[in-house]
Amino acid sequence: MSRPRVGVLALQGDVREHAQALERCGARTVAVRSPADLRGLAGIVLPGGESTTVSMLLVREGLAQPLAGELRAGLPALATCAGLIVLARQVLDGRPDQHVCGVLDVVVRRNAFGRQVASFERPVDIAVLGPVAFPGVFIRAPWLESVGPQVEVLAHVADADGHPRAVMVRQGAVIGTSFHPELTADDRVHALLLGRCTAPSGTSTGAGAAGAAAPQVPAAAVPLGVG
Ligand code: GLN
């Protein structure tokens, strides 16, 4: 079986770590810096970094619209931390001019667990990954304040007050995490993405062959967590 061709958005952030994790899972990786780089991908990773910078660069490179189009058409994706913020329908505590793609029907709160000092590591129970907790690395991490009806919440962690906060979601073939799976030796989150990236290379996108449901963005959203 040929190795799926998976893009890593390479505008900013921990691109190399994601590429290494994907390669360990059997993918061939491609750096995505321009709309042309989106051609023939079976999937894509949007790394963490700084969401206001990433969104500004996406617009500047002319990638924001084509990338959103591919994701809406069903291109499988993993969006981590700032990547998740960029895909949200709405950002709380963002910058007023911050561009969001609106691909995921979620409201995300930036720096929700606090600033740099509040970065932390914690085991996260993720049922779709099996019984062993995942080593969650949270760096100025967002949480999901609310999600739409088509969004599945895959994991929570408790905030400083002990309230469960959503930190991993899936809508169609797009997975979003508040934490950084690429900074661990545990490749299960990347393998989850690769499980959807079955398209033969050479097709325009992985959408059709992966059989992914196109994410929709309905208006309604349900509140999450407590308090
Ligand atoms: N807090 C950052 C932002 O708003 C995200 C941090 C990260 O990606 N580690 O963009």
CSV table of C-alpha atoms and ligand atoms in Angstrom, one decimal:
chain,number,residue,atom,x,y,z
A,1,MET,CA,0.0,0.0,0.0
A,2,SER,CA,1.4,3.4,-0.9
A,3,ARG,CA,2.2,5.9,1.8
A,4,PRO,CA,-0.4,8.7,2.0
A,5,ARG,CA,0.9,12.2,1.1
A,6,VAL,CA,0.1,14.4,4.1
A,7,GLY,CA,0.7,18.1,4.2
A,8,VAL,CA,2.0,20.1,7.1
A,9,LEU,CA,1.1,23.8,7.1
A,10,ALA,CA,4.6,25.3,7.3
A,11,LEU,CA,4.0,29.0,7.9
A,12,GLN,CA,5.0,29.0,11.6
A,13,GLY,CA,5.2,26.7,14.6
A,14,ASP,CA,6.3,23.1,15.3
A,15,VAL,CA,6.2,21.9,11.7
A,16,ARG,CA,9.2,19.5,11.9
A,17,GLU,CA,7.8,17.6,15.0
A,18,HIS,CA,4.5,17.0,13.2
A,19,ALA,CA,6.3,15.8,10.1
A,20,GLN,CA,8.4,13.4,12.1
A,21,ALA,CA,5.3,12.0,13.9
A,22,LEU,CA,3.5,11.6,10.6
A,23,GLU,CA,6.5,9.8,9.0
A,24,ARG,CA,6.7,7.4,12.0
A,25,CYS,CA,3.0,6.6,11.2
A,26,GLY,CA,3.9,5.8,7.6
A,27,ALA,CA,3.0,9.0,5.8
A,28,ARG,CA,5.0,11.0,3.3
A,29,THR,CA,5.0,14.6,4.3
A,30,VAL,CA,4.9,17.8,2.3
A,31,ALA,CA,5.4,21.4,3.6
A,32,VAL,CA,2.4,23.5,2.6
A,33,ARG,CA,3.2,27.2,2.1
A,34,SER,CA,1.1,28.1,-0.9
A,35,PRO,CA,-2.2,27.1,-2.5
A,36,ALA,CA,-0.4,24.9,-5.1
A,37,ASP,CA,1.0,22.8,-2.2
A,38,LEU,CA,-2.6,21.7,-1.4
A,39,ARG,CA,-2.8,19.6,-4.6
A,40,GLY,CA,-2.8,15.9,-4.2
A,41,LEU,CA,-2.9,15.7,-0.4
A,42,ALA,CA,-4.6,12.9,1.5
A,43,GLY,CA,-4.6,15.0,4.7
A,44,ILE,CA,-3.1,18.0,6.4
A,45,VAL,CA,-1.8,19.1,9.8
A,46,LEU,CA,-2.2,22.6,11.1
A,47,PRO,CA,0.5,23.0,13.8
A,48,GLY,CA,0.4,25.1,16.9
A,49,GLY,CA,2.2,28.4,17.1
A,50,GLU,CA,0.6,31.8,17.4
A,51,SER,CA,-2.9,31.9,16.0
A,52,THR,CA,-2.9,35.6,15.2
A,53,THR,CA,0.3,35.2,13.2
A,54,VAL,CA,-0.8,32.0,11.5
A,55,SER,CA,-4.1,33.5,10.4
A,56,MET,CA,-2.4,36.7,9.2
A,57,LEU,CA,0.1,34.5,7.1
A,58,LEU,CA,-2.7,32.3,5.8
A,59,VAL,CA,-4.4,35.4,4.4
A,60,ARG,CA,-1.2,36.9,3.1
A,61,GLU,CA,-0.2,33.7,1.2
A,62,GLY,CA,-3.7,33.4,-0.3
A,63,LEU,CA,-4.1,30.1,1.6
A,64,ALA,CA,-7.0,30.9,3.9
A,65,GLN,CA,-9.8,30.4,1.3
A,66,PRO,CA,-8.4,27.4,-0.6
A,67,LEU,CA,-7.5,25.6,2.6
A,68,ALA,CA,-11.0,26.2,4.1
A,69,GLY,CA,-12.4,25.0,0.8
A,70,GLU,CA,-10.4,21.7,0.9
A,71,LEU,CA,-11.4,21.1,4.5
A,72,ARG,CA,-15.1,21.8,3.8
A,73,ALA,CA,-14.9,19.3,0.9
A,74,GLY,CA,-13.6,16.7,3.3
A,75,LEU,CA,-9.8,16.8,3.3
A,76,PRO,CA,-8.9,15.0,6.6
A,77,ALA,CA,-7.0,17.3,9.0
A,78,LEU,CA,-5.4,17.5,12.4
A,79,ALA,CA,-5.4,21.0,13.9
A,80,THR,CA,-3.4,21.5,17.1
A,81,CYS,CA,-3.6,24.4,19.5
A,82,ALA,CA,-3.2,27.6,17.3
A,83,GLY,CA,-4.2,25.4,14.4
A,84,LEU,CA,-7.5,24.6,16.1
A,85,ILE,CA,-8.0,28.3,16.9
A,86,VAL,CA,-7.6,29.2,13.2
A,87,LEU,CA,-10.3,26.7,12.1
A,88,ALA,CA,-12.9,27.9,14.6
A,89,ARG,CA,-16.1,29.6,13.9
A,90,GLN,CA,-15.5,32.2,16.6
A,91,VAL,CA,-12.5,33.1,18.9
A,92,LEU,CA,-12.9,34.5,22.3
A,93,ASP,CA,-10.0,36.6,23.7
A,94,GLY,CA,-8.6,36.9,20.2
A,95,ARG,CA,-7.4,40.0,18.4
A,96,PRO,CA,-10.2,42.1,16.9
A,97,ASP,CA,-8.6,41.6,13.4
A,98,GLN,CA,-7.9,37.9,13.8
A,99,HIS,CA,-9.1,35.9,10.8
A,100,VAL,CA,-10.8,32.6,11.5
A,101,CYS,CA,-11.7,30.0,8.8
A,102,GLY,CA,-15.0,28.9,10.3
A,103,VAL,CA,-14.4,25.3,9.3
A,104,LEU,CA,-15.1,23.9,12.7
A,105,ASP,CA,-18.4,24.8,14.4
A,106,VAL,CA,-16.8,25.6,17.7
A,107,VAL,CA,-16.3,28.7,19.8
A,108,VAL,CA,-12.7,28.6,21.1
A,109,ARG,CA,-11.2,30.6,24.0
A,110,ARG,CA,-7.5,31.5,23.4
A,111,ASN,CA,-5.0,31.2,26.3
A,112,ALA,CA,-8.0,29.8,28.3
A,113,PHE,CA,-5.9,28.0,30.9
A,114,GLY,CA,-3.8,31.1,31.5
A,115,ARG,CA,-0.6,32.4,30.0
A,116,GLN,CA,2.8,30.8,29.6
A,117,VAL,CA,3.1,30.1,33.4
A,118,ALA,CA,-0.1,28.1,33.2
A,119,SER,CA,1.3,25.7,30.6
A,120,PHE,CA,1.2,22.1,32.0
A,121,GLU,CA,1.4,18.4,31.2
A,122,ARG,CA,-1.4,16.0,32.2
A,123,PRO,CA,-2.7,12.6,31.1
A,124,VAL,CA,-5.9,13.0,29.0
A,125,ASP,CA,-8.5,10.2,28.7
A,126,ILE,CA,-9.4,9.9,25.0
A,127,ALA,CA,-11.8,6.9,24.6
A,128,VAL,CA,-11.2,6.7,20.8
A,129,LEU,CA,-7.5,6.1,21.4
A,130,GLY,CA,-8.1,3.2,23.9
A,131,PRO,CA,-7.8,2.8,27.6
A,132,VAL,CA,-4.3,4.2,28.1
A,133,ALA,CA,-4.4,8.0,28.8
A,134,PHE,CA,-2.6,10.3,26.3
A,135,PRO,CA,0.2,12.5,27.5
A,136,GLY,CA,-1.3,16.0,27.1
A,137,VAL,CA,1.1,18.9,26.6
A,138,PHE,CA,-0.7,22.2,27.0
A,139,ILE,CA,1.1,25.4,26.1
A,140,ARG,CA,-0.9,28.6,26.5
A,141,ALA,CA,-3.7,26.3,25.4
A,142,PRO,CA,-7.2,27.2,24.3
A,143,TRP,CA,-10.4,25.3,25.3
A,144,LEU,CA,-13.6,24.9,23.5
A,145,GLU,CA,-16.3,27.1,25.0
A,146,SER,CA,-19.1,25.6,22.9
A,147,VAL,CA,-19.5,23.3,20.0
A,148,GLY,CA,-22.2,22.8,17.4
A,149,PRO,CA,-24.4,19.7,17.0
A,150,GLN,CA,-22.1,18.1,14.4
A,151,VAL,CA,-19.0,18.3,16.6
A,152,GLU,CA,-18.0,15.4,18.8
A,153,VAL,CA,-16.1,16.2,21.9
A,154,LEU,CA,-13.4,13.5,22.3
A,155,ALA,CA,-11.7,14.7,25.5
A,156,HIS,CA,-11.9,17.0,28.5
A,157,VAL,CA,-9.5,18.2,31.2
A,158,ALA,CA,-10.3,20.0,34.4
A,159,ASP,CA,-9.6,23.7,34.6
A,160,ALA,CA,-8.1,25.4,37.7
A,161,ASP,CA,-11.6,25.3,39.4
A,162,GLY,CA,-12.0,21.6,38.6
A,163,HIS,CA,-14.5,22.2,35.8
A,164,PRO,CA,-14.2,19.9,32.8
A,165,ARG,CA,-13.2,21.7,29.6
A,166,ALA,CA,-13.3,20.3,26.1
A,167,VAL,CA,-9.8,20.0,24.6
A,168,MET,CA,-10.3,17.6,21.7
A,169,VAL,CA,-13.0,17.6,19.1
A,170,ARG,CA,-13.9,16.0,15.8
A,171,GLN,CA,-16.2,17.3,13.0
A,172,GLY,CA,-16.3,15.1,10.0
A,173,ALA,CA,-12.7,14.3,9.0
A,174,VAL,CA,-11.2,17.3,11.0
A,175,ILE,CA,-9.7,16.6,14.4
A,176,GLY,CA,-8.8,19.5,16.7
A,177,THR,CA,-6.7,19.4,19.9
A,178,SER,CA,-5.9,22.0,22.5
A,179,PHE,CA,-2.7,20.1,23.3
A,180,HIS,CA,0.5,19.2,21.4
A,181,PRO,CA,0.6,15.5,20.4
A,182,GLU,CA,3.7,16.2,18.3
A,183,LEU,CA,5.7,17.0,21.4
A,184,THR,CA,5.3,13.5,22.8
A,185,ALA,CA,6.6,10.1,21.7
A,186,ASP,CA,2.9,8.9,21.6
A,187,ASP,CA,1.8,8.9,17.9
A,188,ARG,CA,-1.8,7.8,18.5
A,189,VAL,CA,-3.4,11.2,17.6
A,190,HIS,CA,-1.4,11.3,14.3
A,191,ALA,CA,-2.4,7.7,13.7
A,192,LEU,CA,-6.0,8.7,14.1
A,193,LEU,CA,-5.6,11.2,11.3
A,194,LEU,CA,-3.7,8.7,9.2
A,195,GLY,CA,-6.6,6.3,9.6
A,196,ARG,CA,-8.7,8.8,7.4
A,197,CYS,CA,-5.9,9.5,4.9
A,198,THR,CA,-6.5,6.5,2.6
A,199,ALA,CA,-6.7,8.4,-0.7
A,200,PRO,CA,-4.3,7.4,-3.4
A,201,SER,CA,-1.9,10.2,-4.2
A,202,GLY,CA,-2.5,12.0,-7.4
A,203,THR,CA,-6.1,12.8,-6.8
A,204,SER,CA,-7.0,16.5,-6.3
A,205,THR,CA,-7.8,16.0,-2.6
A,206,GLY,CA,-8.2,13.1,-0.3
A,207,ALA,CA,-11.9,13.9,0.2
A,208,GLY,CA,-13.7,11.5,-2.0
A,209,ALA,CA,-11.6,8.4,-1.4
A,210,ALA,CA,-11.5,9.0,2.3
A,211,GLY,CA,-15.3,9.1,2.3
A,212,ALA,CA,-15.2,11.9,4.8
A,213,ALA,CA,-18.4,13.8,5.7
A,214,ALA,CA,-17.9,17.5,4.8
A,215,PRO,CA,-18.0,19.6,8.0
A,216,GLN,CA,-21.0,21.9,8.0
A,217,VAL,CA,-21.2,25.1,10.1
A,218,PRO,CA,-24.8,25.5,11.4
A,219,ALA,CA,-25.6,28.5,13.5
A,220,ALA,CA,-26.6,26.7,16.7
A,221,ALA,CA,-24.0,26.0,19.3
A,222,VAL,CA,-24.4,24.2,22.6
A,223,PRO,CA,-22.5,25.4,25.7
A,224,LEU,CA,-19.9,23.1,27.2
A,225,GLY,CA,-18.3,22.5,30.6
A,226,VAL,CA,-19.7,23.7,33.8
A,227,GLY,CA,-20.0,27.3,35.1
B,1,GLN,N1,-2.0,30.8,22.7
B,1,GLN,C1,-1.6,30.6,21.3
B,1,GLN,C2,-2.5,31.4,20.4
B,1,GLN,O1,-3.4,32.0,20.7
B,1,GLN,C3,-1.6,29.1,20.9
B,1,GLN,C4,-0.5,28.4,21.6
B,1,GLN,C5,0.0,27.2,21.0
B,1,GLN,O2,-0.3,26.9,19.8
B,1,GLN,N2,0.8,26.5,21.7
B,1,GLN,O3,-2.2,31.3,19.2
